[in-house]
Short mmCIF file of C-alpha atoms in Angstrom, two decimals:
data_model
loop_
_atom_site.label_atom_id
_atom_site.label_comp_id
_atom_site.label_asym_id
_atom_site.label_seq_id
_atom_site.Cartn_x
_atom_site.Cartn_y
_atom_site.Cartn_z
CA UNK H 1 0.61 9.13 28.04
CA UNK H 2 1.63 12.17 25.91
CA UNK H 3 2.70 12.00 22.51
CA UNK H 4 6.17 12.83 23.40
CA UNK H 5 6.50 9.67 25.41
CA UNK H 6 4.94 7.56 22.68
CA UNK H 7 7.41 5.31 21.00
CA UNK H 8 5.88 3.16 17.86
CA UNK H 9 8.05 1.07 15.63
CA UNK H 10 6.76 0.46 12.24
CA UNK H 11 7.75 -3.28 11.33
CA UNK H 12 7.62 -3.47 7.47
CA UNK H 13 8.70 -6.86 4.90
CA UNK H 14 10.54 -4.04 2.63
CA UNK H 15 11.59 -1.15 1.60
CA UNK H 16 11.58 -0.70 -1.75
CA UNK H 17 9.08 1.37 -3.76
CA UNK H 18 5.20 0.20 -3.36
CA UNK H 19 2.03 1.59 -1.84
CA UNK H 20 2.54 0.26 1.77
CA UNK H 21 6.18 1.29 2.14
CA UNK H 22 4.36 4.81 1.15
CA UNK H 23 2.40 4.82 4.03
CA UNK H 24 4.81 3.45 5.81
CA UNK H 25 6.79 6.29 5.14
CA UNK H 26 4.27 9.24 5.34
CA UNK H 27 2.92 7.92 8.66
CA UNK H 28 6.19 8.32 10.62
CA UNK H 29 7.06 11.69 8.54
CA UNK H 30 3.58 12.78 10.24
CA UNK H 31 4.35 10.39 13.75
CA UNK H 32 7.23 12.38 14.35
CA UNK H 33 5.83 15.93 13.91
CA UNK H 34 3.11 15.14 16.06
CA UNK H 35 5.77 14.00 18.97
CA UNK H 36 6.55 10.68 18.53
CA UNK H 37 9.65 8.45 18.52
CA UNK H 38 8.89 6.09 14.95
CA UNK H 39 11.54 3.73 14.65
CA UNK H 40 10.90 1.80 11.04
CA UNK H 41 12.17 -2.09 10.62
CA UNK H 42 12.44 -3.86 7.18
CA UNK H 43 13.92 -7.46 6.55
CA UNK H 44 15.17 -5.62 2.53
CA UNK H 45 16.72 -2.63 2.61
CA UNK H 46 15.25 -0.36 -0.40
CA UNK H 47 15.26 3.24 -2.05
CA UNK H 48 13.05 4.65 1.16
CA UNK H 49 15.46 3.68 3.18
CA UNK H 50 17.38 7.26 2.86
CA UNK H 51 14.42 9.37 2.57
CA UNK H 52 13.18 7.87 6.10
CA UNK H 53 16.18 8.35 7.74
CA UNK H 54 16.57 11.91 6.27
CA UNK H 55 13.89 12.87 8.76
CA UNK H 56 16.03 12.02 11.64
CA UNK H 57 13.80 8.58 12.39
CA UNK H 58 16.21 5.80 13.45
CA UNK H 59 15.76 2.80 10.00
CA UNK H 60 17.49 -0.75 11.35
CA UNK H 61 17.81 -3.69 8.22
CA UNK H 62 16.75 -7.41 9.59
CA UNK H 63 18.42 -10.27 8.74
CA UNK H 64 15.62 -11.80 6.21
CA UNK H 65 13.81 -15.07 6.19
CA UNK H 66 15.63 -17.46 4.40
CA UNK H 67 13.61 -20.88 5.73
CA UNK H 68 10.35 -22.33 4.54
CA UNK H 69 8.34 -24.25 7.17
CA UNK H 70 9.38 -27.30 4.81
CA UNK H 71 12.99 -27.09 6.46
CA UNK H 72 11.54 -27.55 10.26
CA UNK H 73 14.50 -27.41 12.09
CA UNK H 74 15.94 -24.82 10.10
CA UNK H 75 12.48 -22.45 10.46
CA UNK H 76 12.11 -23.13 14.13
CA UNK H 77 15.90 -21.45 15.14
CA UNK H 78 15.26 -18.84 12.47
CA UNK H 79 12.05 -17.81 13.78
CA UNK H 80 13.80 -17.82 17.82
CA UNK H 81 16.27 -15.46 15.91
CA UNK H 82 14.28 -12.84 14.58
CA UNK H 83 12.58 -12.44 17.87
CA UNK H 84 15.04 -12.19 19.72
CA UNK H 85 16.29 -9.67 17.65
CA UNK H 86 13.34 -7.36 17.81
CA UNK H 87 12.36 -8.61 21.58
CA UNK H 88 15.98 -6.81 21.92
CA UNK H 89 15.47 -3.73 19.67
CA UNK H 90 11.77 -3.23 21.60
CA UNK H 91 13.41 -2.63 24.65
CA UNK H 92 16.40 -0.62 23.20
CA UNK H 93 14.18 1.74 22.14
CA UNK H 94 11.75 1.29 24.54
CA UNK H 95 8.74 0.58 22.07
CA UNK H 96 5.01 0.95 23.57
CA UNK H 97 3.79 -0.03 20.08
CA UNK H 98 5.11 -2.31 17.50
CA UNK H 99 2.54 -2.11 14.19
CA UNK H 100 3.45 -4.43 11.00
CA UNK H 101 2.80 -4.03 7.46
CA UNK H 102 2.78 -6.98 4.97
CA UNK H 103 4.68 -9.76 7.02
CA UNK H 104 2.11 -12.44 7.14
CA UNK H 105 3.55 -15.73 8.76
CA UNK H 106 5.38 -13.33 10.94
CA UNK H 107 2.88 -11.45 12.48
CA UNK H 108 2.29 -14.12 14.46
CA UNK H 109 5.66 -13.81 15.64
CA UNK H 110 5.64 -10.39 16.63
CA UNK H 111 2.26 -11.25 18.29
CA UNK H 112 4.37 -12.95 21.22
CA UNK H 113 6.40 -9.37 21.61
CA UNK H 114 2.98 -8.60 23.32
CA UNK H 115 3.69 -7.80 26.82
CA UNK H 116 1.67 -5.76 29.75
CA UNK H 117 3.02 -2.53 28.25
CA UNK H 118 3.89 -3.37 24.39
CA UNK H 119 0.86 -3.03 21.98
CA UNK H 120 0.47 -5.27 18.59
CA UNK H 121 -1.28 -4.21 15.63
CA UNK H 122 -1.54 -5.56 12.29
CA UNK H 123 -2.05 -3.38 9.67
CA UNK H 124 -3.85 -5.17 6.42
CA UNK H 125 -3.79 -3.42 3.19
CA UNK H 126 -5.04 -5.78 0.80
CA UNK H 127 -8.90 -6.91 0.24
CA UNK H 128 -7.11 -11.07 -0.71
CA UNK H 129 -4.72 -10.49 2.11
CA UNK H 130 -4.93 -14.43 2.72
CA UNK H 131 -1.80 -16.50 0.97
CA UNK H 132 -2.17 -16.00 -2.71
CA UNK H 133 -0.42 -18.87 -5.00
CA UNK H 134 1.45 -15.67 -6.72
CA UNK H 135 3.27 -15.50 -3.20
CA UNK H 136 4.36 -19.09 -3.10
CA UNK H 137 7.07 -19.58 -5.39
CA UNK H 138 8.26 -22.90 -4.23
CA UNK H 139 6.43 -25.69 -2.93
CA UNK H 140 2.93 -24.94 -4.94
CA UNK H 141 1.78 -27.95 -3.29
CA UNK H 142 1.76 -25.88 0.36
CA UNK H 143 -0.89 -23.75 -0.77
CA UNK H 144 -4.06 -25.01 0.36
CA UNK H 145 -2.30 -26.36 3.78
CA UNK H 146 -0.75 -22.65 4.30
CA UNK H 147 -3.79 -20.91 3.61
CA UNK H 148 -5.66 -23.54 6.12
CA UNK H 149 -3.04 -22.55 8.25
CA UNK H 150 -3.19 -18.98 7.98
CA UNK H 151 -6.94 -18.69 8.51
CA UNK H 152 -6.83 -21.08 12.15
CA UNK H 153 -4.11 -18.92 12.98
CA UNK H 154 -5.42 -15.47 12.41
CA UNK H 155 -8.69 -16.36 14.31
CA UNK H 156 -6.77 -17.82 17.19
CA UNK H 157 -4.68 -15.07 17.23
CA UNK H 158 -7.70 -12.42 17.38
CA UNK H 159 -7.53 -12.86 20.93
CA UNK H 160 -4.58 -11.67 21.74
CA UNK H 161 -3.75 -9.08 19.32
CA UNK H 162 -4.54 -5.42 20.56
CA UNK H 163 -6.18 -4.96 16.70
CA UNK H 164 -6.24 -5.18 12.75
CA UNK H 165 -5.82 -1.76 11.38
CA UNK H 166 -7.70 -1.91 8.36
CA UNK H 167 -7.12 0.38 5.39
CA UNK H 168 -10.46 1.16 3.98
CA UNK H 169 -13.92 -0.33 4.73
CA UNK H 170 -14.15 -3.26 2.16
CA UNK H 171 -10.57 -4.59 3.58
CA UNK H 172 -12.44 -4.47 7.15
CA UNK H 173 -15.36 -6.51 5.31
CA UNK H 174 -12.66 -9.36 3.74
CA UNK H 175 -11.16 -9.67 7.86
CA UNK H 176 -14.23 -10.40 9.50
CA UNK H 177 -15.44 -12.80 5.96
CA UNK H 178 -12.05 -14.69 6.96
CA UNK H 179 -11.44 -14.44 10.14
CA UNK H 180 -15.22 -14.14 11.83
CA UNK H 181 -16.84 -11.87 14.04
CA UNK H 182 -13.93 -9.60 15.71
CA UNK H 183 -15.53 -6.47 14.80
CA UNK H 184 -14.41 -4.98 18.03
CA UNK H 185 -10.57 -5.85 17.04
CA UNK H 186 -10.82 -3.55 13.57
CA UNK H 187 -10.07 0.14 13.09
CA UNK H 188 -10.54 1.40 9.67
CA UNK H 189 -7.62 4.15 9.25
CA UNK H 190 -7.77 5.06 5.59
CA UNK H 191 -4.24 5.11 4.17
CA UNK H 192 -3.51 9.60 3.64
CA UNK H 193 -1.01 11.18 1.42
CA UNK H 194 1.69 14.18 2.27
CA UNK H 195 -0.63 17.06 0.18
CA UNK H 196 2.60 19.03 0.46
CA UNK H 197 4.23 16.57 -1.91
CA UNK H 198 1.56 17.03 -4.43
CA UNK H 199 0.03 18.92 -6.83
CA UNK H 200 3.32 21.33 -7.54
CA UNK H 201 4.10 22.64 -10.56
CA UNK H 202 5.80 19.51 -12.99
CA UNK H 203 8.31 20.47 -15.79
CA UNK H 204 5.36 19.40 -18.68
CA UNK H 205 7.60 20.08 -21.98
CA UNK H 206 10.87 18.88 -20.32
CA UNK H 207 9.00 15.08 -19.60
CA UNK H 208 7.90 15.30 -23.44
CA UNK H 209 10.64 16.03 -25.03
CA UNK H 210 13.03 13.71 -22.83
CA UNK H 211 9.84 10.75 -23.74
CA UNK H 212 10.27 12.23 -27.49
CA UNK H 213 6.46 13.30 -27.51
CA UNK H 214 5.10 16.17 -29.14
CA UNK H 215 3.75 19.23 -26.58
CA UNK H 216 0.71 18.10 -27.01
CA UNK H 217 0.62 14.49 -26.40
CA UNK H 218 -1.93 13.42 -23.92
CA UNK H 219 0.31 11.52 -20.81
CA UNK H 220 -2.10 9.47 -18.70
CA UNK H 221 0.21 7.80 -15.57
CA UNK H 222 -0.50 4.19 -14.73
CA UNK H 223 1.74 4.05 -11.10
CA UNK H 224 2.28 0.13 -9.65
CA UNK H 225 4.40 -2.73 -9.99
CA UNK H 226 4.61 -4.87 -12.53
CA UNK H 227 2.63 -7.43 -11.01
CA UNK H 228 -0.76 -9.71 -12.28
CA UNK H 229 -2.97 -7.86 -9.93
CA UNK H 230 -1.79 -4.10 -10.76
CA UNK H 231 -4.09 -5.15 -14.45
CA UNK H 232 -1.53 -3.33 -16.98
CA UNK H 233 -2.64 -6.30 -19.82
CA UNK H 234 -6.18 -5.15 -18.93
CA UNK H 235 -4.80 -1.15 -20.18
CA UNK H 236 -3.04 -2.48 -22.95
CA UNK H 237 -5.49 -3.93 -24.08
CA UNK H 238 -7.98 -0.95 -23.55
CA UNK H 239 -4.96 0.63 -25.29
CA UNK H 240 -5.60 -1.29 -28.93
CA UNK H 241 -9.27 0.56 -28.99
CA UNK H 242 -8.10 4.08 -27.77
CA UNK H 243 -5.05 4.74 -29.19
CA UNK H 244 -6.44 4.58 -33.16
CA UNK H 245 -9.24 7.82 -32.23
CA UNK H 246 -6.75 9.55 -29.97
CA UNK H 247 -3.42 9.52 -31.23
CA UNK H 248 -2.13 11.60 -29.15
CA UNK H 249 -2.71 9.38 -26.04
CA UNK H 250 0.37 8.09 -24.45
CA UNK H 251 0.33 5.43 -21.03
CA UNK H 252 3.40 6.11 -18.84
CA UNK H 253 3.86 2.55 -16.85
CA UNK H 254 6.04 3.76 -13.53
CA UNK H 255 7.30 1.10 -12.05
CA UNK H 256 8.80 -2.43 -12.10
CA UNK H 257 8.41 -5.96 -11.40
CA UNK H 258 8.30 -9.44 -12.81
CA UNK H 259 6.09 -8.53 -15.33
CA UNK H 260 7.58 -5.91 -17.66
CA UNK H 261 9.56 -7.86 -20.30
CA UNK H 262 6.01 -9.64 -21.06
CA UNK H 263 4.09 -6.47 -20.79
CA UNK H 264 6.75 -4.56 -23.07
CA UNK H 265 6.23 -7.92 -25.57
CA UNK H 266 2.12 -7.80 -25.36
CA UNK H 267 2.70 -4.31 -26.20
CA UNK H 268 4.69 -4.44 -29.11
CA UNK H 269 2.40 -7.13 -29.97
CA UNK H 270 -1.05 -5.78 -29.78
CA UNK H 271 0.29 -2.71 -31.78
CA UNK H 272 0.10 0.38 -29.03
CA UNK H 273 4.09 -0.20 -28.47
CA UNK H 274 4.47 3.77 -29.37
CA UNK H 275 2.03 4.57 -27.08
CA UNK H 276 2.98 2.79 -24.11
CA UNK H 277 6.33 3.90 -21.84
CA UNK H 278 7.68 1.97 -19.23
CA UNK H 279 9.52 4.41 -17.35
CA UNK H 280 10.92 2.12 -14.40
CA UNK H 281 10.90 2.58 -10.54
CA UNK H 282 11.13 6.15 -10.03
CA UNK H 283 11.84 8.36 -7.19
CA UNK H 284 9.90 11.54 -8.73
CA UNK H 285 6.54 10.12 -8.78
CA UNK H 286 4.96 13.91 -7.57
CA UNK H 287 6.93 15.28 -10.19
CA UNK H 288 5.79 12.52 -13.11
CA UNK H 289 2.23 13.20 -11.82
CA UNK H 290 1.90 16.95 -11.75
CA UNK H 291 3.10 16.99 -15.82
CA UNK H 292 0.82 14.49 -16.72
CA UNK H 293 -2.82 15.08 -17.81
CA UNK H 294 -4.92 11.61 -16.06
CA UNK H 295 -4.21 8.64 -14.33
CA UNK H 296 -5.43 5.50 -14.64
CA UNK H 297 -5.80 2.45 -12.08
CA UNK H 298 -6.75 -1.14 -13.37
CA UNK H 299 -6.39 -3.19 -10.64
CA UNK H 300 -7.97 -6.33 -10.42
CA UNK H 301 -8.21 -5.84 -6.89
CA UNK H 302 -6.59 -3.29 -4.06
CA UNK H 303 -6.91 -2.18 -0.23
CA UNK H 304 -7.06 1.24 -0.76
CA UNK H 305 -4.49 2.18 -3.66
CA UNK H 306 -1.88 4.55 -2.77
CA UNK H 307 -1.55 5.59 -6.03
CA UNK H 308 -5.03 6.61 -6.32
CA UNK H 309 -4.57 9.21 -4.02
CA UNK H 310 -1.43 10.48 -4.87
CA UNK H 311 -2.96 10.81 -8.63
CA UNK H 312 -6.04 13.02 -6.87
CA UNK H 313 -3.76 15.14 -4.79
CA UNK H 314 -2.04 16.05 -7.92
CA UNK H 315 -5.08 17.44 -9.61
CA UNK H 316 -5.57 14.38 -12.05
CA UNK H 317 -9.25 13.29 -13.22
CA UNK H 318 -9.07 9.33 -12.75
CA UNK H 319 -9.92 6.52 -14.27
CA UNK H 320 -10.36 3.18 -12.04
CA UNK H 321 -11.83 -0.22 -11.73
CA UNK H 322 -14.26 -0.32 -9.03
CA UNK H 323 -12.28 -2.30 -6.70
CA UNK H 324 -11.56 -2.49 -2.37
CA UNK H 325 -11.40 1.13 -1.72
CA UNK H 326 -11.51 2.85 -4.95
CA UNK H 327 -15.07 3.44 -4.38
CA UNK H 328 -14.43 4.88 -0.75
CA UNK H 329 -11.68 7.30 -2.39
CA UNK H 330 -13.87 8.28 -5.55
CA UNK H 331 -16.99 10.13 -6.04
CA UNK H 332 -17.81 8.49 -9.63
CA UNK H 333 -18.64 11.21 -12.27
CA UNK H 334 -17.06 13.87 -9.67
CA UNK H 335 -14.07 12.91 -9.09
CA UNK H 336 -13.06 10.64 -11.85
CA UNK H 337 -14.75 7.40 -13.62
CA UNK H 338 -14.80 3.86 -12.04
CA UNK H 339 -15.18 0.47 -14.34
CA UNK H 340 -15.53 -3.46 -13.72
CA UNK H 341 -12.28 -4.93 -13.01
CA UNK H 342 -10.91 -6.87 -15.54
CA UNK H 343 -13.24 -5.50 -17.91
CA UNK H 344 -11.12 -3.85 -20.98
CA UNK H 345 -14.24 -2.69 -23.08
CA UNK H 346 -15.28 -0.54 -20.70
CA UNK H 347 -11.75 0.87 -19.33
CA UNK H 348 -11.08 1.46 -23.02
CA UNK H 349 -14.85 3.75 -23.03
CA UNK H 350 -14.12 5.42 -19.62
CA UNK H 351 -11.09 6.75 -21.47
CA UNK H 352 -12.61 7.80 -24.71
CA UNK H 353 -14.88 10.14 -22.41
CA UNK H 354 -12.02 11.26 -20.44
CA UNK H 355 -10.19 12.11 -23.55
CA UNK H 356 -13.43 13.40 -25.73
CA UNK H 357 -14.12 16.19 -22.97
CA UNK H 358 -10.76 17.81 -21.45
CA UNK H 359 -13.43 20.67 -19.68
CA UNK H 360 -14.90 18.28 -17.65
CA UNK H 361 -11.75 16.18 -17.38
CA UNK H 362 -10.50 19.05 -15.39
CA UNK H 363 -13.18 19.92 -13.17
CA UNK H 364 -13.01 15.96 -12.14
CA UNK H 365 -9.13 16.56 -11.68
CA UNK H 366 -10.18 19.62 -8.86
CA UNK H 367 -12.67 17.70 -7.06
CA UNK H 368 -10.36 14.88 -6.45
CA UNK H 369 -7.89 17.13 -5.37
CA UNK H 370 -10.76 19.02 -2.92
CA UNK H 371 -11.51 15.46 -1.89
CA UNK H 372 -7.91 13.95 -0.92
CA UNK H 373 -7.96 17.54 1.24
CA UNK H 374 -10.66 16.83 3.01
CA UNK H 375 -10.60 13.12 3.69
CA UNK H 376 -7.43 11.76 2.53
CA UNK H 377 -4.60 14.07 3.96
CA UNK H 378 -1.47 12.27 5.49
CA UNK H 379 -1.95 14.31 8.71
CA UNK H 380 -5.93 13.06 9.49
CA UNK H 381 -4.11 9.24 9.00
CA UNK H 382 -1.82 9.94 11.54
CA UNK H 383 -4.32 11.55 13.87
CA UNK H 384 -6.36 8.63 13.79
CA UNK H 385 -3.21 6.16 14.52
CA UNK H 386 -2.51 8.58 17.56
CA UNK H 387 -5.78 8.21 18.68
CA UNK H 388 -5.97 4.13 18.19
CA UNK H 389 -2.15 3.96 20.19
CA UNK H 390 -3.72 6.15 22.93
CA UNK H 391 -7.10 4.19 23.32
CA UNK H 392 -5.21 0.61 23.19
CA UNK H 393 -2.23 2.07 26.11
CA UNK H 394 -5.15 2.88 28.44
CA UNK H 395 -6.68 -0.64 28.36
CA UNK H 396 -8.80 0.46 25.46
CA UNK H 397 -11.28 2.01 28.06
CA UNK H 398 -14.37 3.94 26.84
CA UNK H 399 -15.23 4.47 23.36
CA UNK H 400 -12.81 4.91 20.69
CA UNK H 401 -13.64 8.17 18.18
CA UNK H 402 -12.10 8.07 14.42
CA UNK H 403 -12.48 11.26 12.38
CA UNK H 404 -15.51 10.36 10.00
CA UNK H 405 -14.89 11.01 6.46
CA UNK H 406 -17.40 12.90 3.99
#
């Protein structure tokens, strides 16, 4: 099958601003160039929306889930619904291969899309992919039967479904730990980032002044929602010990979430309010990045962090806990410096040597750049899903060949 025949729809829980609707994004930017027909479906409509459909690829808004499995009846005839809406859109657009991103429970459904023709894949972009308790907001007591649930399903599943995609190596570790030996089911595609996007020249004083910063402040981008496992009380805290010996230090918090009126408090309280800006959601993240001088990622744990690369590509030394696929994306002392998770002492000294030596900050901020070039580009990502589609339409006959990454 050529490329130009290949029709993939991308089957996403949102769109709004995160590291998966990134990809998301990227990969049918990069789809589409190489000759296929992406078609993207979200149950939220969000701010990518626009900017996907700008490249001419076809965006359609589900109906979302509005039925726990506590409401039987209810679930049941919603779940018949939603497939037969995308049973309907697969053959309106004549999709060979449907891949989802974040859906969880309905994977499963898409699963039975699966035809003699149609290809499945799940794409898994978190290391605790299983049902977290931050994820159930009502009905706490489901958790333990849900995540029973989830982990019979997934390995009955495994079967059937044509493969996991897995986003970096430690993510393919955490699928077979939970789901058992399906090794021959995974395909570790490393998430890749547009390098045209990055690493342009950013309007430095303009950001300052608008921020009310001296020139010379110091503007080290944290990039992630506002969410426990993003760890932005582990960098305020880190924060309290840096900010006294580097005054000039300021921590730029883009994006939102559930958590910013506490952070925003815990910052006012610990007494680094000055130095810490929540800027929002933003739509200029390249931009932010290029006028900044480092990035930091705390994360208490990750897949492999969009952000991380973005923060690379635009020539930024980094420092990151040593988390799922940080340590795939890194080279530690090259590239940037990685520390414990959760571990606030030694974020807090990773930053003091960031900050005490801009001349090798720098040269770090290069290599990672030279590094996202080589093994992190947005077009090798979308190579390798060409590749996996082609090998999986042809029976998945003979060995399949990845690009191997330096």
């Amino acid at each position: 099958m050529q490329d130009r025949q290949l029709t993939v729809m991308q089957l996403i829980r949102n769109l709004d601003i995160g590291g998966a609707q990134e990809v998301v994004r990227t990969l049918v930017a990069y789809l589409a160039e190489a000759g296929c027909a992406p078609v993207v479906c979200s149950f939220k409509d969000g701010p990518l929306r626009p900017e996907i459909e700008r490249l001419g690829i076809p965006v359609v808004i589900l109906p979302d889930r509005r039925y726990s499995v506590v409401a039987l009846r209810r679930f049941v005839s919603e779940m018949l619904r939603i497939r037969r809406t995308l049973a309907d859109l697969a053959q309106t657009y004549q999709v060979d291969v449907v891949q989802t991103h974040l859906l969880q429970v309905l994977d499963f459904l898409v699963l039975t899309l699966r035809r003699g023709d149609l290809r499945v894949f799940w794409t898994i972009h978190n290391y605790n992919f299983m049902l977290r308790a931050d994820q159930l907001q009502r009905h706490r007591w489901l958790l333990g039967p849900k995540r029973f649930g989830y982990r019979l399903l997934y390995r009955l599943a495994a079967r059937w479904v044509d493969g996991f995609i897995a986003v970096s190596d430690e993510v393919r570790t955490a699928l077979l730990e939970q789901i058992g030996a399906i090794d021959d089911k995974i395909a570790v595609i490393c998430n890749g980032v547009d390098i045209r996007r990055y690493g342009g020249g950013g309007d430095r004083a303009g950001l300052r002044r608008r921020l009310g910063l001296p020139e010379d402040a110091h503007l080290m981008a944290l990039v992630g929602t506002l969410k426990p496992q993003k760890g932005h009380r582990v960098a305020i805290e880190a924060a309290r010990t840096v900010a006294p010996r580097f005054p000039r230090l300021h921590l730029l918090f883009v994006g939102d979430g559930a958590e910013r009126a506490a952070l925003e408090s815990l910052a006012a309280s610990s007494g680094v309010g000055e130095h810490i800006h929540f800027l929002g959601s933003r739509g200029d993240v390249p931009e932010l990045l290029a006028s900044c001088d480092s990035f930091v990622l705390p994360s208490l744990w990750e897949g492999l962090p969009m952000a991380l690369i973005e923060a690379m590509a635009s020539g930024l030394p980094v420092v990151a806990s040593e988390v799922s696929g940080t340590k795939q994306v890194m080279l530690p002392g090259e590239t940037g410096l990685l520390v414990p998770p959760g571990d606030a002492t030694a974020l807090a000294a990773a930053m003091t040597a960031l900050l005490a030596d801009p001349v090798a900050a720098v040269a770090m901020g290069a290599a990672g750049r030279r590094r996202v070039e080589t093994a992190f580009s947005a077009q090798r990502q979308a190579e390798d899903h060409l590749a996996l589609y082609r090998w999986a339409l042809h029976g998945g006959r003979g060995a399949l060949h990845l690009g191997a990454r330096p």
